[in-house]
Amino acid sequence: MQLPAAQVAVLEAASADEATSVDALAEATDLPPETVTGAVFELEAEGLVTVSERVDETITLTDEGREYAESELPEISLYEAALEAGADDDPVSMGQVIGASGLEGSAVDIALSNYARKGYGQIDSGEITADSDADPTSDEEASALESLATGDGLDDAEVRDQLERRGLLEISETTVREVTLTDDGVTELMAGLETAETVGQVTPDLLTGGDWEDVEFAEYNVEADAEQFEGGRVHILRQTADRVKDVLVGMGFQEMEGPHVDADFWINDCLFMPQDHPARTHWDRFALEQPTHIDDLPEDLVADVERAHKEGVGPDGEGYHSPWDEDFARALALRGHTTSLSTRYLSGEEIGEIEPPARFFSVEKVYRNDTLDPTHLLEFFQIEGWVMAEDLSVRDLMGTFEEFYAQFGIEDIQFKPHYNPYTEPSFELFGTHPTTGELVEIGNSGIFREEMLEPLGVECDVMAWGLALERLLMLMYGFEDIRDIHGTLCDLELLRETEVTY
Amino acid sequence: MPTVDIDPDELRDLTGHDDVGDEELKDDLFGLGLEFEGHTEDGAFELEFAPDRLDRLSVEGVARSLRYQYGDARGVHVPSTNSAEWSITVDDSVPDERPYVTGAVIRDVSLDEDGLDSLIQLQEKLHATMGRKRAKGAIGIHDLTMLKGASATDTDTPTIEYVGVEPDEDRFVPLDSDAELTPAEVLEEHDTGRTYADLVSEYERYPAIYDDIGLFSFPPVINGRRTEVSTESRDLFVEMTGTDQWTIDKMLNIVCYALAARGATIEDVTVQYPDHELVRPDLSTKTKSVPHKRIETILGINLDPNEVVDLAERSGLEATKEDSEDADELVYEFTIPPYRVDVLHPLDVIDDLGRAYGFNELEPEYPDVGTVGGRHERSRLEDAARTQLVGLGFEDLLNFHMISEAENYERLGVSPNADAYGAGEAATIKEPYSEDFTMLRTWVMPSLLMVLERNTHRAYPQHLAEIGFTAAVDKSENTGVTEQRHVGAVLANHDAGYEDAKARLQALARRFDVELETPPTEHPTFISGRTAAVVIDGEEVGVIGEVHPKVLVEHDLEVPVAAFEFELAALQ
């Protein structure tokens, strides 16, 4: 019988009496284990060997586990410090014991959460007691760690599970395949085997010399997993931004661009936000320490904006009864919304006068001094869009946003009347979450006030809306912590594993 | 958003709808834009409100709006007032910073505990909103029977006097205290005094209100104990001081409407300034002219003029058609009641009409307006470069623009003043969120190294790139800041080297058809002798090299890193 060299070698190394593992065969034949595995499956298909599988568990210490094996468990350090401080007689303040124990950072929490569980004493209202009967030398978890560190096994399943829960060890499973010769295998072996001429790699010599016609190609295990390969990919949030841009461009919107550091004039005053509005003095704004003020503002526009704030617009207009100061308007800050781009474009300062009808958008970063948490970042992307045309109505606004959100699978948009200083009427937009079915806020919209538009020189209607891109991303992909995605705390693994969408 | 606590039973009493269940009531309130957030400890509704309808900051105002919604009330209602007996005299000594005062006398008040709580809440909410935490307007409510009006010089009417005093000139017993304190002592020793001390501490003279007996109020900080209001009080004196007459007059109107809703009688007060005289409260109505066409275009529907009049009355407004020959030119004059502070423009009237009509009744309609869409050139360039980077095997990143000085400079071995790529004066933030976000990054390399640092447990190679925002102080720019996009890339792997980085940079240059040179240079972030300037089309725009071991160790990296960074605009 003719067989490829690897199969011949495996048959010769295997036995009919006892099962031999793939690793042992690899060692005996001096072939790589994956080649042996491939050969074994081929031989099994030929009926020359049988293959049995067994699952082996291996226990390894994690870095943290190894650290405790070398020194000691934090709860033991805490116990020793507590004894030292006399906590076996009377409760002692926790701060004092922790200080004396030398524990720091997360080790403190670890020690506290295991201390009472393991009977080293009690922790109550900031005080700690120590049970003088406890014996750290007979701590089962400590001895288990020690025995694992020296290479011995661990039989006690309860202790093992506990240590795994604490993240001190990892249990991995490996499949061991064992091979036994069948009667047919023995027969063929007795009859004598010939090695078939096989070729591993297609080489230039083989091709140019014409030998390829006579050779047999060694078979691969084409089912085996290859080594993991990452390659490049676009960041998921960028991809979402691009998707939004695609949709908006498709709906006839042109993209805007402008400064991140801008004068309050463009960010707030042009939006008819009174200078004593809480949002402008509020701490959620990032004012610049340096530079402090913008050099130039268009003089006529400043005068018009000031007049709108003080006197209002139109024969029946009424301004705010709030102070207005140009110096305050010139102060620089990180923009809190990209509406500063809209005011710059609408004013004609960016690309000249814009003739209606027009649609503009941006998907750019804004900055707010909010609390950092799983759903809030200090900087995030705002989707901003506006439509300029004669006689726009609330129905046009509703129709536009329904169309936009439908592109992302968000249907049944609800419009809740709302208040913004720069739009009237104003609406909060709510939509049904595509997977959970919850009603969630998905944006803020309205028709720009005439007090905002008139100073900017706009003589028709403009309706606008804004939405955080991260919110749309989280709705679409169900991410739970935006910090894993956006920023320097990002987890490459998560970015690598995120499913491709389109 | 701010909240207001409303007792549902009181609301039912004041609206006269005893039969409305809690759930129904919540729906009705939602219709007004008051969202139910939960119950207070006393079982009252905690409602979130948008800060436009400040006339709904108490149960009386909410009840008034509900009565319009239920159809129990229509049009504009203005309570009648009795003519003035009392006056407030404004002395020349009043601090320039807080020159304005207003007031009203309220007679025949009957406040139970709930009514008193509601009045106190209204006062607090008005302070927090219109009053801008008492800076713009502050309210003092006094038991009138405890006041002894001095006889004003030129009339026989009783008067109180608004004056300015030296910080330690006089003494009084403030609320929640037993001690006689001077205004300056109140700011130091009294809890409420300390809370509001910043409002007046810079003043040369402190605002004070006197009657014939003496000092009884220290606005905007605290009232005296002598005139404290209780459930026993029958007649009240309401005074307000502030930095703007209109604001305090409007706050006064809201308080007068709330007390009138409880059956009290409003009595005018004469405010005697040195050079003019006002009679307050000013319960006159305002008007706004709104064309019929504008109502129709904003709402996107056709309306019968009678329907407009009906919608107005259901909103607590009144509309009269102005004479016009052409039906297309129909204009209404809307009457706005004196408690409304949010109607600045005819558009605000249209919003009211829309709410009364029910915005949710409107059918959405995609606007029939054709425009051509397109991307900005900057964002197209950025996307094109990103596509190339990804093709070259880079994982695209997105990092924060705010960073700390330590991360941006020190941990990369760069001094802010050095003549090195990435150095330079930073745009800094006045009150940063934390010490990790004190400035805008001047280059992206620090962010990329931070990501490598965070991900040492993840599989290598880590080929990361970011096309990201950077900023630096530049006096020649209008905003004083130059903002640029940089292309930054790092190659971290056990065998990463200069050539790997150079190969990819070359590929980029070739694809964008720009001329790349890399003359040797020195840079503190990179290994000497393995560092070059990135020169594109003859201009130095970046740096390339192998990251210095001291920077690697600083970032807990155990593999070599080759990197480059340059200005995106160079690829144009």
PDB file of N, CA, C and O in Angstrom, chain A residues 428-468:
ATOM      1  N   GLU A 428     -38.547  67.562  21.401  1.00  0.00           N
ATOM      2  CA  GLU A 428     -37.656  66.457  21.703  1.00  0.00           C
ATOM      3  C   GLU A 428     -38.132  65.282  20.872  1.00  0.00           C
ATOM      4  O   GLU A 428     -39.340  65.061  20.753  1.00  0.00           O
ATOM      5  N   LEU A 429     -37.178  64.538  20.313  1.00  0.00           N
ATOM      6  CA  LEU A 429     -37.549  63.406  19.477  1.00  0.00           C
ATOM      7  C   LEU A 429     -37.375  62.109  20.267  1.00  0.00           C
ATOM      8  O   LEU A 429     -36.351  61.914  20.904  1.00  0.00           O
ATOM      9  N   PHE A 430     -38.372  61.287  20.230  1.00  0.00           N
ATOM     10  CA  PHE A 430     -38.302  59.972  20.882  1.00  0.00           C
ATOM     11  C   PHE A 430     -38.530  58.896  19.828  1.00  0.00           C
ATOM     12  O   PHE A 430     -39.309  59.086  18.902  1.00  0.00           O
ATOM     13  N   GLY A 431     -37.810  57.781  19.980  1.00  0.00           N
ATOM     14  CA  GLY A 431     -37.982  56.682  19.036  1.00  0.00           C
ATOM     15  C   GLY A 431     -37.982  55.364  19.768  1.00  0.00           C
ATOM     16  O   GLY A 431     -37.561  55.283  20.924  1.00  0.00           O
ATOM     17  N   THR A 432     -38.445  54.336  19.105  1.00  0.00           N
ATOM     18  CA  THR A 432     -38.497  53.016  19.715  1.00  0.00           C
ATOM     19  C   THR A 432     -37.165  52.313  19.482  1.00  0.00           C
ATOM     20  O   THR A 432     -36.684  52.233  18.360  1.00  0.00           O
ATOM     21  N   HIS A 433     -36.565  51.840  20.575  1.00  0.00           N
ATOM     22  CA  HIS A 433     -35.290  51.119  20.477  1.00  0.00           C
ATOM     23  C   HIS A 433     -35.475  49.889  19.594  1.00  0.00           C
ATOM     24  O   HIS A 433     -36.396  49.110  19.808  1.00  0.00           O
ATOM     25  N   PRO A 434     -34.589  49.690  18.588  1.00  0.00           N
ATOM     26  CA  PRO A 434     -34.802  48.610  17.631  1.00  0.00           C
ATOM     27  C   PRO A 434     -34.828  47.218  18.279  1.00  0.00           C
ATOM     28  O   PRO A 434     -35.500  46.326  17.779  1.00  0.00           O
ATOM     29  N   THR A 435     -34.109  47.021  19.388  1.00  0.00           N
ATOM     30  CA  THR A 435     -34.122  45.680  19.983  1.00  0.00           C
ATOM     31  C   THR A 435     -34.943  45.596  21.267  1.00  0.00           C
ATOM     32  O   THR A 435     -35.732  44.677  21.428  1.00  0.00           O
ATOM     33  N   THR A 436     -34.800  46.598  22.168  1.00  0.00           N
ATOM     34  CA  THR A 436     -35.499  46.465  23.443  1.00  0.00           C
ATOM     35  C   THR A 436     -36.943  46.975  23.375  1.00  0.00           C
ATOM     36  O   THR A 436     -37.751  46.651  24.230  1.00  0.00           O
ATOM     37  N   GLY A 437     -37.257  47.769  22.353  1.00  0.00           N
ATOM     38  CA  GLY A 437     -38.613  48.279  22.231  1.00  0.00           C
ATOM     39  C   GLY A 437     -38.924  49.445  23.161  1.00  0.00           C
ATOM     40  O   GLY A 437     -40.033  49.938  23.196  1.00  0.00           O
ATOM     41  N   GLU A 438     -37.919  49.875  23.940  1.00  0.00           N
ATOM     42  CA  GLU A 438     -38.119  51.022  24.842  1.00  0.00           C
ATOM     43  C   GLU A 438     -38.250  52.320  24.052  1.00  0.00           C
ATOM     44  O   GLU A 438     -37.679  52.443  22.962  1.00  0.00           O
ATOM     45  N   LEU A 439     -38.936  53.296  24.671  1.00  0.00           N
ATOM     46  CA  LEU A 439     -39.002  54.621  24.064  1.00  0.00           C
ATOM     47  C   LEU A 439     -37.792  55.416  24.550  1.00  0.00           C
ATOM     48  O   LEU A 439     -37.618  55.611  25.750  1.00  0.00           O
ATOM     49  N   VAL A 440     -36.913  55.840  23.645  1.00  0.00           N
ATOM     50  CA  VAL A 440     -35.698  56.539  24.066  1.00  0.00           C
ATOM     51  C   VAL A 440     -35.575  57.874  23.347  1.00  0.00           C
ATOM     52  O   VAL A 440     -36.037  58.026  22.218  1.00  0.00           O
ATOM     53  N   GLU A 441     -34.958  58.838  24.043  1.00  0.00           N
ATOM     54  CA  GLU A 441     -34.768  60.153  23.446  1.00  0.00           C
ATOM     55  C   GLU A 441     -33.692  60.062  22.380  1.00  0.00           C
ATOM     56  O   GLU A 441     -32.612  59.515  22.618  1.00  0.00           O
ATOM     57  N   ILE A 442     -33.961  60.577  21.199  1.00  0.00           N
ATOM     58  CA  ILE A 442     -32.990  60.434  20.126  1.00  0.00           C
ATOM     59  C   ILE A 442     -32.648  61.765  19.469  1.00  0.00           C
ATOM     60  O   ILE A 442     -32.003  61.778  18.433  1.00  0.00           O
ATOM     61  N   GLY A 443     -33.045  62.874  20.077  1.00  0.00           N
ATOM     62  CA  GLY A 443     -32.622  64.128  19.468  1.00  0.00           C
ATOM     63  C   GLY A 443     -33.472  65.298  19.923  1.00  0.00           C
ATOM     64  O   GLY A 443     -34.445  65.136  20.655  1.00  0.00           O
ATOM     65  N   ASN A 444     -33.041  66.456  19.496  1.00  0.00           N
ATOM     66  CA  ASN A 444     -33.681  67.707  19.863  1.00  0.00           C
ATOM     67  C   ASN A 444     -33.795  68.526  18.585  1.00  0.00           C
ATOM     68  O   ASN A 444     -32.860  68.544  17.789  1.00  0.00           O
ATOM     69  N   SER A 445     -34.938  69.168  18.382  1.00  0.00           N
ATOM     70  CA  SER A 445     -35.132  69.812  17.082  1.00  0.00           C
ATOM     71  C   SER A 445     -36.015  71.037  17.212  1.00  0.00           C
ATOM     72  O   SER A 445     -36.586  71.287  18.265  1.00  0.00           O
ATOM     73  N   GLY A 446     -36.122  71.770  16.145  1.00  0.00           N
ATOM     74  CA  GLY A 446     -37.022  72.903  16.151  1.00  0.00           C
ATOM     75  C   GLY A 446     -36.801  73.814  14.953  1.00  0.00           C
ATOM     76  O   GLY A 446     -35.955  73.540  14.100  1.00  0.00           O
ATOM     77  N   ILE A 447     -37.592  74.869  14.927  1.00  0.00           N
ATOM     78  CA  ILE A 447     -37.451  75.882  13.879  1.00  0.00           C
ATOM     79  C   ILE A 447     -36.715  77.061  14.507  1.00  0.00           C
ATOM     80  O   ILE A 447     -37.126  77.566  15.560  1.00  0.00           O
ATOM     81  N   PHE A 448     -35.588  77.452  13.896  1.00  0.00           N
ATOM     82  CA  PHE A 448     -34.787  78.538  14.472  1.00  0.00           C
ATOM     83  C   PHE A 448     -35.634  79.803  14.638  1.00  0.00           C
ATOM     84  O   PHE A 448     -36.400  80.170  13.750  1.00  0.00           O
ATOM     85  N   ARG A 449     -35.455  80.481  15.781  1.00  0.00           N
ATOM     86  CA  ARG A 449     -36.197  81.700  16.081  1.00  0.00           C
ATOM     87  C   ARG A 449     -35.781  82.825  15.125  1.00  0.00           C
ATOM     88  O   ARG A 449     -34.641  82.869  14.672  1.00  0.00           O
ATOM     89  N   GLU A 450     -36.686  83.728  14.916  1.00  0.00           N
ATOM     90  CA  GLU A 450     -36.355  84.873  14.063  1.00  0.00           C
ATOM     91  C   GLU A 450     -35.311  85.756  14.726  1.00  0.00           C
ATOM     92  O   GLU A 450     -34.512  86.405  14.050  1.00  0.00           O
ATOM     93  N   GLU A 451     -35.300  85.797  16.061  1.00  0.00           N
ATOM     94  CA  GLU A 451     -34.279  86.592  16.757  1.00  0.00           C
ATOM     95  C   GLU A 451     -32.884  86.053  16.469  1.00  0.00           C
ATOM     96  O   GLU A 451     -31.893  86.761  16.588  1.00  0.00           O
ATOM     97  N   MET A 452     -32.786  84.760  16.124  1.00  0.00           N
ATOM     98  CA  MET A 452     -31.502  84.193  15.756  1.00  0.00           C
ATOM     99  C   MET A 452     -31.206  84.446  14.282  1.00  0.00           C
ATOM    100  O   MET A 452     -30.102  84.831  13.906  1.00  0.00           O
ATOM    101  N   LEU A 453     -32.193  84.244  13.434  1.00  0.00           N
ATOM    102  CA  LEU A 453     -31.964  84.298  11.989  1.00  0.00           C
ATOM    103  C   LEU A 453     -31.815  85.720  11.454  1.00  0.00           C
ATOM    104  O   LEU A 453     -30.996  85.973  10.575  1.00  0.00           O
ATOM    105  N   GLU A 454     -32.604  86.643  11.977  1.00  0.00           N
ATOM    106  CA  GLU A 454     -32.599  87.995  11.408  1.00  0.00           C
ATOM    107  C   GLU A 454     -31.227  88.663  11.482  1.00  0.00           C
ATOM    108  O   GLU A 454     -30.735  89.162  10.471  1.00  0.00           O
ATOM    109  N   PRO A 455     -30.547  88.634  12.649  1.00  0.00           N
ATOM    110  CA  PRO A 455     -29.214  89.239  12.686  1.00  0.00           C
ATOM    111  C   PRO A 455     -28.235  88.543  11.739  1.00  0.00           C
ATOM    112  O   PRO A 455     -27.331  89.167  11.194  1.00  0.00           O
ATOM    113  N   LEU A 456     -28.417  87.225  11.525  1.00  0.00           N
ATOM    114  CA  LEU A 456     -27.524  86.492  10.635  1.00  0.00           C
ATOM    115  C   LEU A 456     -27.823  86.807   9.174  1.00  0.00           C
ATOM    116  O   LEU A 456     -27.109  86.377   8.271  1.00  0.00           O
ATOM    117  N   GLY A 457     -28.897  87.548   8.932  1.00  0.00           N
ATOM    118  CA  GLY A 457     -29.230  87.943   7.564  1.00  0.00           C
ATOM    119  C   GLY A 457     -30.031  86.893   6.809  1.00  0.00           C
ATOM    120  O   GLY A 457     -30.095  86.919   5.580  1.00  0.00           O
ATOM    121  N   VAL A 458     -30.642  85.957   7.547  1.00  0.00           N
ATOM    122  CA  VAL A 458     -31.432  84.914   6.886  1.00  0.00           C
ATOM    123  C   VAL A 458     -32.886  85.357   6.844  1.00  0.00           C
ATOM    124  O   VAL A 458     -33.457  85.715   7.873  1.00  0.00           O
ATOM    125  N   GLU A 459     -33.472  85.332   5.649  1.00  0.00           N
ATOM    126  CA  GLU A 459     -34.830  85.865   5.513  1.00  0.00           C
ATOM    127  C   GLU A 459     -35.879  84.802   5.273  1.00  0.00           C
ATOM    128  O   GLU A 459     -37.009  85.101   4.945  1.00  0.00           O
ATOM    129  N   CYS A 460     -35.495  83.534   5.391  1.00  0.00           N
ATOM    130  CA  CYS A 460     -36.504  82.477   5.252  1.00  0.00           C
ATOM    131  C   CYS A 460     -36.431  81.575   6.480  1.00  0.00           C
ATOM    132  O   CYS A 460     -35.739  81.885   7.435  1.00  0.00           O
ATOM    133  N   ASP A 461     -37.145  80.449   6.448  1.00  0.00           N
ATOM    134  CA  ASP A 461     -37.172  79.574   7.624  1.00  0.00           C
ATOM    135  C   ASP A 461     -36.002  78.598   7.619  1.00  0.00           C
ATOM    136  O   ASP A 461     -35.529  78.181   6.563  1.00  0.00           O
ATOM    137  N   VAL A 462     -35.555  78.258   8.810  1.00  0.00           N
ATOM    138  CA  VAL A 462     -34.525  77.233   8.964  1.00  0.00           C
ATOM    139  C   VAL A 462     -34.962  76.301  10.082  1.00  0.00           C
ATOM    140  O   VAL A 462     -35.261  76.747  11.183  1.00  0.00           O
ATOM    141  N   MET A 463     -35.029  75.015   9.762  1.00  0.00           N
ATOM    142  CA  MET A 463     -35.326  74.056  10.832  1.00  0.00           C
ATOM    143  C   MET A 463     -34.077  73.218  11.076  1.00  0.00           C
ATOM    144  O   MET A 463     -33.287  72.977  10.165  1.00  0.00           O
ATOM    145  N   ALA A 464     -33.874  72.811  12.324  1.00  0.00           N
ATOM    146  CA  ALA A 464     -32.605  72.201  12.671  1.00  0.00           C
ATOM    147  C   ALA A 464     -32.813  71.101  13.688  1.00  0.00           C
ATOM    148  O   ALA A 464     -33.823  71.067  14.381  1.00  0.00           O
ATOM    149  N   TRP A 465     -31.828  70.199  13.750  1.00  0.00           N
ATOM    150  CA  TRP A 465     -31.868  69.228  14.837  1.00  0.00           C
ATOM    151  C   TRP A 465     -30.476  68.751  15.202  1.00  0.00           C
ATOM    152  O   TRP A 465     -29.527  68.958  14.450  1.00  0.00           O
ATOM    153  N   GLY A 466     -30.364  68.184  16.370  1.00  0.00           N
ATOM    154  CA  GLY A 466     -29.079  67.691  16.852  1.00  0.00           C
ATOM    155  C   GLY A 466     -29.267  66.390  17.600  1.00  0.00           C
ATOM    156  O   GLY A 466     -30.335  66.104  18.149  1.00  0.00           O
ATOM    157  N   LEU A 467     -28.193  65.599  17.616  1.00  0.00           N
ATOM    158  CA  LEU A 467     -28.245  64.261  18.215  1.00  0.00           C
ATOM    159  C   LEU A 467     -26.819  63.802  18.452  1.00  0.00           C
ATOM    160  O   LEU A 467     -25.945  64.109  17.651  1.00  0.00           O
ATOM    161  N   ALA A 468     -26.583  63.080  19.537  1.00  0.00           N
ATOM    162  CA  ALA A 468     -25.240  62.554  19.780  1.00  0.00           C
ATOM    163  C   ALA A 468     -25.038  61.286  18.962  1.00  0.00           C
ATOM    164  O   ALA A 468     -25.849  60.369  19.005  1.00  0.00           O
TER     165      ALA A 468
END
